[in-house]
mmCIF file of C-alpha atoms in Angstrom:
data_model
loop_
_atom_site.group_PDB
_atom_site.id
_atom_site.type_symbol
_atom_site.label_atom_id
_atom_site.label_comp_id
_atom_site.label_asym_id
_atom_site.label_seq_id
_atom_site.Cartn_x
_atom_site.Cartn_y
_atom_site.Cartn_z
ATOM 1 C CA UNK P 1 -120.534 -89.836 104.046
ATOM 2 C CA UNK P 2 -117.796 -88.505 106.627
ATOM 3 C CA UNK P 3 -114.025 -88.156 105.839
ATOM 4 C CA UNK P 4 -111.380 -86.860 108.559
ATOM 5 C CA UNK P 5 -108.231 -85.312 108.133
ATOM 6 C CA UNK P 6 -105.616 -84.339 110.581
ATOM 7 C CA UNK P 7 -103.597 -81.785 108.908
ATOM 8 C CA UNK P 8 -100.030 -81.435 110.342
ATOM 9 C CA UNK P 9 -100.912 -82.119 114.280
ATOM 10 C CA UNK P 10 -98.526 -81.061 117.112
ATOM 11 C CA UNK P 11 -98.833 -81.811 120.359
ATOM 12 C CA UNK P 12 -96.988 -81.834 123.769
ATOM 13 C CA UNK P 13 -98.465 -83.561 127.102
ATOM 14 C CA UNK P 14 -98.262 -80.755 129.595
ATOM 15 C CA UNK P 15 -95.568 -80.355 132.229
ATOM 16 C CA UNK P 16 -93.074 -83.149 130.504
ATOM 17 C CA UNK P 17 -90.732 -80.256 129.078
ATOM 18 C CA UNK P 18 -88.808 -82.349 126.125
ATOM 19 C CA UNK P 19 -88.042 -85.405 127.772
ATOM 20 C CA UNK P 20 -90.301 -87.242 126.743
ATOM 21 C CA UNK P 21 -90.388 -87.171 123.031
ATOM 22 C CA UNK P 22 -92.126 -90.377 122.623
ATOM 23 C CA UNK P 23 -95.528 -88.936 123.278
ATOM 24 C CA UNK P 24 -94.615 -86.054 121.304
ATOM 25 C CA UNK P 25 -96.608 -85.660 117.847
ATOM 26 C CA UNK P 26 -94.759 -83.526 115.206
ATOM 27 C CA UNK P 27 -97.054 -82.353 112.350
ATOM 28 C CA UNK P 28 -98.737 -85.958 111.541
ATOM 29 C CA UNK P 29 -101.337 -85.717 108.835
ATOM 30 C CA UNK P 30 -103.715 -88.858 108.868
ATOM 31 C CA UNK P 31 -106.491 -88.672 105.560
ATOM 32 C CA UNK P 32 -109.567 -91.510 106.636
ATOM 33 C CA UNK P 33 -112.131 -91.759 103.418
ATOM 34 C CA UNK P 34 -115.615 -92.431 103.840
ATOM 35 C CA UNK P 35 -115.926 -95.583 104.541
ATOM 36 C CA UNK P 36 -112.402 -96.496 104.742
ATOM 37 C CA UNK P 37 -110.577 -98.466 107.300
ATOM 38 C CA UNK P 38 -107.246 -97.174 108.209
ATOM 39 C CA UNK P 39 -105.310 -98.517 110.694
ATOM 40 C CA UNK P 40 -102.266 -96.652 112.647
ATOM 41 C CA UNK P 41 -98.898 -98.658 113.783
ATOM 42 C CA UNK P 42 -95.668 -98.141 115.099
ATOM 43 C CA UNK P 43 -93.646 -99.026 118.485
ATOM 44 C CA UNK P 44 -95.454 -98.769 122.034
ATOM 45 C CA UNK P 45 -95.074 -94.631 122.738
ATOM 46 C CA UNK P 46 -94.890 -94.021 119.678
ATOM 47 C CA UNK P 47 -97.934 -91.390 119.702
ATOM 48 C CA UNK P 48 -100.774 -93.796 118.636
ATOM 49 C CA UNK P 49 -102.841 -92.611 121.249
ATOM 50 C CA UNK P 50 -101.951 -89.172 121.520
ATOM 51 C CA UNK P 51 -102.913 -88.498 118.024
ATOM 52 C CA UNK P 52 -106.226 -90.628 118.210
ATOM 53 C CA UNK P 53 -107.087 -88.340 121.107
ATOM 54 C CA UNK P 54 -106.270 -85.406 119.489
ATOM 55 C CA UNK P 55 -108.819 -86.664 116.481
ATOM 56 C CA UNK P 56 -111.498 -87.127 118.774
ATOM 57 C CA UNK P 57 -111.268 -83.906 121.041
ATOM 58 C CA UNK P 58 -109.771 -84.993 124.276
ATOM 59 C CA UNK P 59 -106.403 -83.461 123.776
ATOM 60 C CA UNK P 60 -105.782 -80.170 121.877
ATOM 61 C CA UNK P 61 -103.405 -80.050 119.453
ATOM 62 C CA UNK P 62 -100.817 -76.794 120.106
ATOM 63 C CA UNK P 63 -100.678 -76.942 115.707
ATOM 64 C CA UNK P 64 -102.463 -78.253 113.166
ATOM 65 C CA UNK P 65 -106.281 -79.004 112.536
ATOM 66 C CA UNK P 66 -108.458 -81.804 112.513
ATOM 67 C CA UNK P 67 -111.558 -81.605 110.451
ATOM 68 C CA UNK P 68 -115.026 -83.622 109.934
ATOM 69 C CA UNK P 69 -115.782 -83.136 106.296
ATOM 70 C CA UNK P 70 -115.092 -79.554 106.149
ATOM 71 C CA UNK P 71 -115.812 -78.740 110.015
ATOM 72 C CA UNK P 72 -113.092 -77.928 112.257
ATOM 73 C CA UNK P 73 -113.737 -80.006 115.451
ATOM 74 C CA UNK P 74 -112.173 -78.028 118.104
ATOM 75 C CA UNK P 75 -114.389 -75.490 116.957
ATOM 76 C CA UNK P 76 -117.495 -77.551 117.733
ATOM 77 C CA UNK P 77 -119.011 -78.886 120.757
ATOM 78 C CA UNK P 78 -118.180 -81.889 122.482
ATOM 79 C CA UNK P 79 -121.998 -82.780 121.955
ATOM 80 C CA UNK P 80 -121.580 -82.235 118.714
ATOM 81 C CA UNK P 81 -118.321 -84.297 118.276
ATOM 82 C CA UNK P 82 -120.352 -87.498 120.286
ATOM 83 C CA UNK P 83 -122.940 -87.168 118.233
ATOM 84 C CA UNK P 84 -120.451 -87.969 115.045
ATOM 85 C CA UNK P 85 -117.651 -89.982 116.496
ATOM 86 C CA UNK P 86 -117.695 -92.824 118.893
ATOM 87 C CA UNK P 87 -114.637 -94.064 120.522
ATOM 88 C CA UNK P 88 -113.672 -97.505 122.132
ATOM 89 C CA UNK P 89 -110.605 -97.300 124.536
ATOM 90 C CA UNK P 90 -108.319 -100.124 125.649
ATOM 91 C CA UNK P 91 -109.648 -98.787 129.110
ATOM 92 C CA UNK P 92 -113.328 -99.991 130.596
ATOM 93 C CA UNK P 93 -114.974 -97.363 131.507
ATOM 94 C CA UNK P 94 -115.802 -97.320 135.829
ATOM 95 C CA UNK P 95 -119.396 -98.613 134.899
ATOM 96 C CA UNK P 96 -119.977 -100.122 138.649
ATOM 97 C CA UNK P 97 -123.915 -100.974 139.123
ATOM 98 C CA UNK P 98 -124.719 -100.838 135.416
ATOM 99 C CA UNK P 99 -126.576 -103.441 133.406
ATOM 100 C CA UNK P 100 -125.125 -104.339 129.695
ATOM 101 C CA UNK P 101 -127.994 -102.734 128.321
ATOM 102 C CA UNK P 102 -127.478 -99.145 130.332
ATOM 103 C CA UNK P 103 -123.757 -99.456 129.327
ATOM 104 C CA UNK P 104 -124.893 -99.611 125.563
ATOM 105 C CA UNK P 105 -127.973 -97.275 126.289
ATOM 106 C CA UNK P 106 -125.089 -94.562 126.661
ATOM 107 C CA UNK P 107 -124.468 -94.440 123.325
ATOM 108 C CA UNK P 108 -127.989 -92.744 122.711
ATOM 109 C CA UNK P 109 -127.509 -90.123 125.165
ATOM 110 C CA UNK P 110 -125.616 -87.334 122.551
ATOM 111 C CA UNK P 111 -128.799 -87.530 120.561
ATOM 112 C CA UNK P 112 -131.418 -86.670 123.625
ATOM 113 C CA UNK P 113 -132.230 -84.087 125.440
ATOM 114 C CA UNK P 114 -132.071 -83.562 128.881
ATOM 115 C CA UNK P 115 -135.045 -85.143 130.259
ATOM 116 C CA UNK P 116 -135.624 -87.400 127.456
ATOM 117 C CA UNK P 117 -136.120 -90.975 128.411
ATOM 118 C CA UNK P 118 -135.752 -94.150 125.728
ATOM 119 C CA UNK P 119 -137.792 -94.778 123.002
ATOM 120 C CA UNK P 120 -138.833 -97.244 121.291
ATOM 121 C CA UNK P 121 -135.960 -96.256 118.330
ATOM 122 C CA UNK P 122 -133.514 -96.397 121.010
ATOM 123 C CA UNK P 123 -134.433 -99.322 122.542
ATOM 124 C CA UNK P 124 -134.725 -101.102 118.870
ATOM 125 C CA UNK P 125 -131.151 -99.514 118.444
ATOM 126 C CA UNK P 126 -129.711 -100.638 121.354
ATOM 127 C CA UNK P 127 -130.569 -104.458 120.767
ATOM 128 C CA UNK P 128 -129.453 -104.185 117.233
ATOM 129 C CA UNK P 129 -126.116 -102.986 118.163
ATOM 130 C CA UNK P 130 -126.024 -105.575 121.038
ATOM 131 C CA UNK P 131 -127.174 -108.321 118.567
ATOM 132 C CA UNK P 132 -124.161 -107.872 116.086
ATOM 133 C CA UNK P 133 -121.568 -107.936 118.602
ATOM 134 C CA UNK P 134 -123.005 -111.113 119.313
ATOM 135 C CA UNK P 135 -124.748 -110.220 122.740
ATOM 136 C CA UNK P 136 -128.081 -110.790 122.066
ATOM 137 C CA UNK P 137 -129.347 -112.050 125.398
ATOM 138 C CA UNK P 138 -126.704 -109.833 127.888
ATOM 139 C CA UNK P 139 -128.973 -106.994 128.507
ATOM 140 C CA UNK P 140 -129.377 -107.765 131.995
ATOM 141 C CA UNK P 141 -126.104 -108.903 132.879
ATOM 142 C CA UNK P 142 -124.286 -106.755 135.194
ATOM 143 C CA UNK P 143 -121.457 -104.709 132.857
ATOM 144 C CA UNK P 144 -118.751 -105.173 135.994
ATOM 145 C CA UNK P 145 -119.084 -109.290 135.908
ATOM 146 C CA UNK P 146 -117.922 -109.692 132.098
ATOM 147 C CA UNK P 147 -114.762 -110.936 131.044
ATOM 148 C CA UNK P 148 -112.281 -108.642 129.377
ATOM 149 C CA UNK P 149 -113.467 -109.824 125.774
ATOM 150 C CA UNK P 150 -117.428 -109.263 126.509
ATOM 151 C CA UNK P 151 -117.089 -105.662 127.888
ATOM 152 C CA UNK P 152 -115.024 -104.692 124.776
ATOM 153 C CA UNK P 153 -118.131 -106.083 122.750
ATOM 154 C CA UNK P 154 -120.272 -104.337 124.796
ATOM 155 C CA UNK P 155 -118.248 -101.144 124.514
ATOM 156 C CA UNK P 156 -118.161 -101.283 120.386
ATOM 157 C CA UNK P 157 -121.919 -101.974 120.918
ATOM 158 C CA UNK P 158 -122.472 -98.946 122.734
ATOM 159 C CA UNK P 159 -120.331 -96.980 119.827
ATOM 160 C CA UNK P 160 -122.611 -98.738 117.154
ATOM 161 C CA UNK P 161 -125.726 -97.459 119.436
ATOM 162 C CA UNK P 162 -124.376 -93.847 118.732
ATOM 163 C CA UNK P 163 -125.028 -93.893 115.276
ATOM 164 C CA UNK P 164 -121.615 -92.435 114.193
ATOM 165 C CA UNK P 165 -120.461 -91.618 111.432
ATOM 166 C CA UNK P 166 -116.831 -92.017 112.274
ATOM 167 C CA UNK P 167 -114.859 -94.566 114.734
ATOM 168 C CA UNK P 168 -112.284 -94.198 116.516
ATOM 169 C CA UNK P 169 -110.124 -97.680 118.120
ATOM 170 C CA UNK P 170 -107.590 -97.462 119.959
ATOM 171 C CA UNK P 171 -106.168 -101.033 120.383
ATOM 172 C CA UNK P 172 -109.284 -102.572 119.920
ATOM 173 C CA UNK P 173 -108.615 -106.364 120.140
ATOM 174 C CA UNK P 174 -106.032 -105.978 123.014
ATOM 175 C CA UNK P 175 -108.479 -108.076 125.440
ATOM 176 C CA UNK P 176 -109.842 -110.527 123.148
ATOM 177 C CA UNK P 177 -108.807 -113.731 121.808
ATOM 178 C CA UNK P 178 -108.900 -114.667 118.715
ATOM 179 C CA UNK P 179 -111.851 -115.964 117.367
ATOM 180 C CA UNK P 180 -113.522 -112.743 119.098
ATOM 181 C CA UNK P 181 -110.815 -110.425 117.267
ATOM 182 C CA UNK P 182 -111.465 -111.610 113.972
ATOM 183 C CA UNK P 183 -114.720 -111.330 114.575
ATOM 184 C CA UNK P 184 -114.922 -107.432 115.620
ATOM 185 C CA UNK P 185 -112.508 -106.470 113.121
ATOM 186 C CA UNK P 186 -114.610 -108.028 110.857
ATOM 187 C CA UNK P 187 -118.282 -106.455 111.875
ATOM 188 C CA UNK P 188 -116.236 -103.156 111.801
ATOM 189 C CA UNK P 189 -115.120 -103.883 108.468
ATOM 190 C CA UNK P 190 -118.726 -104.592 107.617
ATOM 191 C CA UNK P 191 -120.157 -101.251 109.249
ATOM 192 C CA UNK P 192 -118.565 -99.347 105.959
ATOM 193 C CA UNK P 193 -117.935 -96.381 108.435
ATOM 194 C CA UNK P 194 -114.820 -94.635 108.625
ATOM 195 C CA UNK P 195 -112.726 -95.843 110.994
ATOM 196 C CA UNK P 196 -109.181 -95.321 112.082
ATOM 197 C CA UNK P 197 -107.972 -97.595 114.756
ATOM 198 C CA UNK P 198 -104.475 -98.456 116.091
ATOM 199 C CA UNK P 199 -103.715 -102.322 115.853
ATOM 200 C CA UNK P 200 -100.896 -103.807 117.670
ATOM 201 C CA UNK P 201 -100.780 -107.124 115.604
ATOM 202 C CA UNK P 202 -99.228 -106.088 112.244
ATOM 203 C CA UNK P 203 -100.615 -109.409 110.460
ATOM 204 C CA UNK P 204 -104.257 -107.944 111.742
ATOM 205 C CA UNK P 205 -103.308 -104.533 110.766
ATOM 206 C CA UNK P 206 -102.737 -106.122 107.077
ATOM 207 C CA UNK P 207 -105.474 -108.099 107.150
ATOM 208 C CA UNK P 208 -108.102 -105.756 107.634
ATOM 209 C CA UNK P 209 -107.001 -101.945 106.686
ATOM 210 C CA UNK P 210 -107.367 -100.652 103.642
ATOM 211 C CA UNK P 211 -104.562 -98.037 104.228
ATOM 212 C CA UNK P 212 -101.600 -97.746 107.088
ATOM 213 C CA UNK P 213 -99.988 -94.817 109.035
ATOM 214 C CA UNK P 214 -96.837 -96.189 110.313
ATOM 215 C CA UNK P 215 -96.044 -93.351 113.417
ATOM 216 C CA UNK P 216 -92.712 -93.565 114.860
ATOM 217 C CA UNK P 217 -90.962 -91.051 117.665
ATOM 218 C CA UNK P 218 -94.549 -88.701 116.886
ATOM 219 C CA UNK P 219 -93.744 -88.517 113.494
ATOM 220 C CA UNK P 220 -95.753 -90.372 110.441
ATOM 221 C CA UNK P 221 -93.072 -92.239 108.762
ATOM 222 C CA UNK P 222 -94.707 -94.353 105.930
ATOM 223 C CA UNK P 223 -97.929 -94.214 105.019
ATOM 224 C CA UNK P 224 -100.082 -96.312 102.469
ATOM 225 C CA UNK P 225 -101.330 -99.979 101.711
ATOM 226 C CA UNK P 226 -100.463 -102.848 104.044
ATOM 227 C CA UNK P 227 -98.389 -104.400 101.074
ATOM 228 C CA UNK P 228 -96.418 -100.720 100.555
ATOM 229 C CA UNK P 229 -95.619 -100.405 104.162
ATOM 230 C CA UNK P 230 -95.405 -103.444 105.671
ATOM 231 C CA UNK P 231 -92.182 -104.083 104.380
ATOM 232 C CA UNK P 232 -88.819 -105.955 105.933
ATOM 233 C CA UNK P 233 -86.710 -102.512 105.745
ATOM 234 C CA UNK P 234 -89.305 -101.015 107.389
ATOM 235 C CA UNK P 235 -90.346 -103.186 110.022
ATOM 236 C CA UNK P 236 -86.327 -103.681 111.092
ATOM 237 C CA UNK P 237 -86.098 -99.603 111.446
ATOM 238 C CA UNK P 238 -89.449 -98.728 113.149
ATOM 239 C CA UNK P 239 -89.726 -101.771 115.487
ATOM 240 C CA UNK P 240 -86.396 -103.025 115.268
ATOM 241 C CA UNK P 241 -87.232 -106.888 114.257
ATOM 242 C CA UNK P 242 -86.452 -108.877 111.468
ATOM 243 C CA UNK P 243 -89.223 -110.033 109.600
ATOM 244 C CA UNK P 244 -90.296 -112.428 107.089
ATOM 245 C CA UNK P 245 -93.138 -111.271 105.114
ATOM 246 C CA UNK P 246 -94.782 -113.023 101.969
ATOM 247 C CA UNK P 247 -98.717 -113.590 101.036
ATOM 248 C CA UNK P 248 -101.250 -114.624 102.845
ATOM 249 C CA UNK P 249 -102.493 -118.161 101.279
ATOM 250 C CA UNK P 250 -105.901 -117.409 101.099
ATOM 251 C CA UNK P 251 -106.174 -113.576 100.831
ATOM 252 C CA UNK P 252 -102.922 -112.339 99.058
ATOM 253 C CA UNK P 253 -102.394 -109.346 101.755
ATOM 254 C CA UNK P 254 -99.288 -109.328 103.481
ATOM 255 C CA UNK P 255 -98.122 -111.606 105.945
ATOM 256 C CA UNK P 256 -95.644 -111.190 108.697
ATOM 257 C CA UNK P 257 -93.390 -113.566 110.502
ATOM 258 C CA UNK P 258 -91.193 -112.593 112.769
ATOM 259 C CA UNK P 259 -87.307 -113.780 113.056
ATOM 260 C CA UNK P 260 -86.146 -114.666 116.028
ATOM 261 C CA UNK P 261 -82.220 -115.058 116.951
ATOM 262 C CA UNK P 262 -82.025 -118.972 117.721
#
């Protein structure tokens, strides 16, 4: 079973001198179990997606480390990264031509060699992974004429075809309604693989993760269960709202409500 830690991360985008501190990260330190969901919050440019890129080696951090169990992954490979960690963006990828079914079929490709064509695993894999997103039937369906909602399915299939042992969300349920968002956040939940993922509805955020990284400015300012962090004090400094928050009926995590000036 996998665990990742990002140990006191820094990072700077290139050629934006210090004006823009909102993409900044100042040493953030994010702990994911094995098997845990955690989710990451905070305000839009806060760093969300800066520091989920730095975990999955796209952007180098200037400080700090991020490690796979006990493997530093800017030491490694990016082969040997894709073979462990599987990613879905808020961005499609430009998959112009491609059937559902090659989309997914990606997601072998970090375990193959060259030349090596499908087998029967693979295929058996990719139909599995196609089947729990609820897909079953898409294979030949051109990737380019889904709706926003079926080509994020068909992107977390295509992570679930990699076999990872970690995953990595960034804004997952940003194009889907919300039948469809319960419903991934749920099969995720179900996977039992570490996953950190940042959620832009708070009251999905508490719903699902296990544990919270509230990121504000680049910096992790709170960090623990939804019910420690999601509190009113904290929810009027980081995003600036009032909120209402008291139990969910049915589940006892937190729930949020937001106060509007009338």
């Amino acid at each position: 079973m996998t665990s990742l830690n990002l140990t006191d991360i820094s990072w700077t985008p290139l050629g934006h001198g210090h004006c823009h501190h909102q993409f900044q990260l100042r040493d953030a330190s994010v702990h994911v179990a094995a098997g845990e969901f955690v989710g990451l919050i905070g305000p839009n440019g806060s760093g969300k997606t800066s520091l989920l890129r730095c975990a999955w080696r796209f952007s180098k951090p200037a400080h700090g480390e991020v490690r796979l169990d006990h493997q530093n992954v800017w030491k490694q490979s990016s082969r040997w990264c894709a073979q462990r960690i599987a990613v879905v963006l808020q961005e499609f990828p430009d998959a112009f031509g491609l059937t559902v079914e090659e989309v997914v079929a990606m997601g072998r490709t970090p375990h193959k060699g060259l030349f090596d064509g499908d087998t029967l695993e693979d295929s058996k894999l990719i139909h599995l992974a196609l089947e729990s997103v609820g897909l079953k039937g898409f294979e030949d369906h051109g990737f380019a004429t889904l709706s926003g909602g079926e080509k994020q399915r068909v992107i977390l299939a295509r992570a679930l075809a990699q076999q990872p042992q970690l995953l990595i969300l960034d804004e997952p349920t940003n194009h889907l309604d919300p039948r469809y968002q319960l419903e991934l956040l749920q099969l995720v939940k179900r996977l039992h693989i570490g996953t950190l993922a940042s959620i832009h509805d708070l009251n999905l955020a508490a719903a699902f993760c296990d544990r919270l990284y509230v990121i504000n400015h680049g910096r992790i300012v709170a960090s623990g269960t939804p019910k420690e962090v999601l509190t009113a004090a904290l929810l009027r400094t980081v995003f600036g709202v009032d909120a209402l928050i008291d139990e969910h009926p049915l589940h006892g995590y937190p729930r949020i409500t937001w106060i509007t000036q009338s």
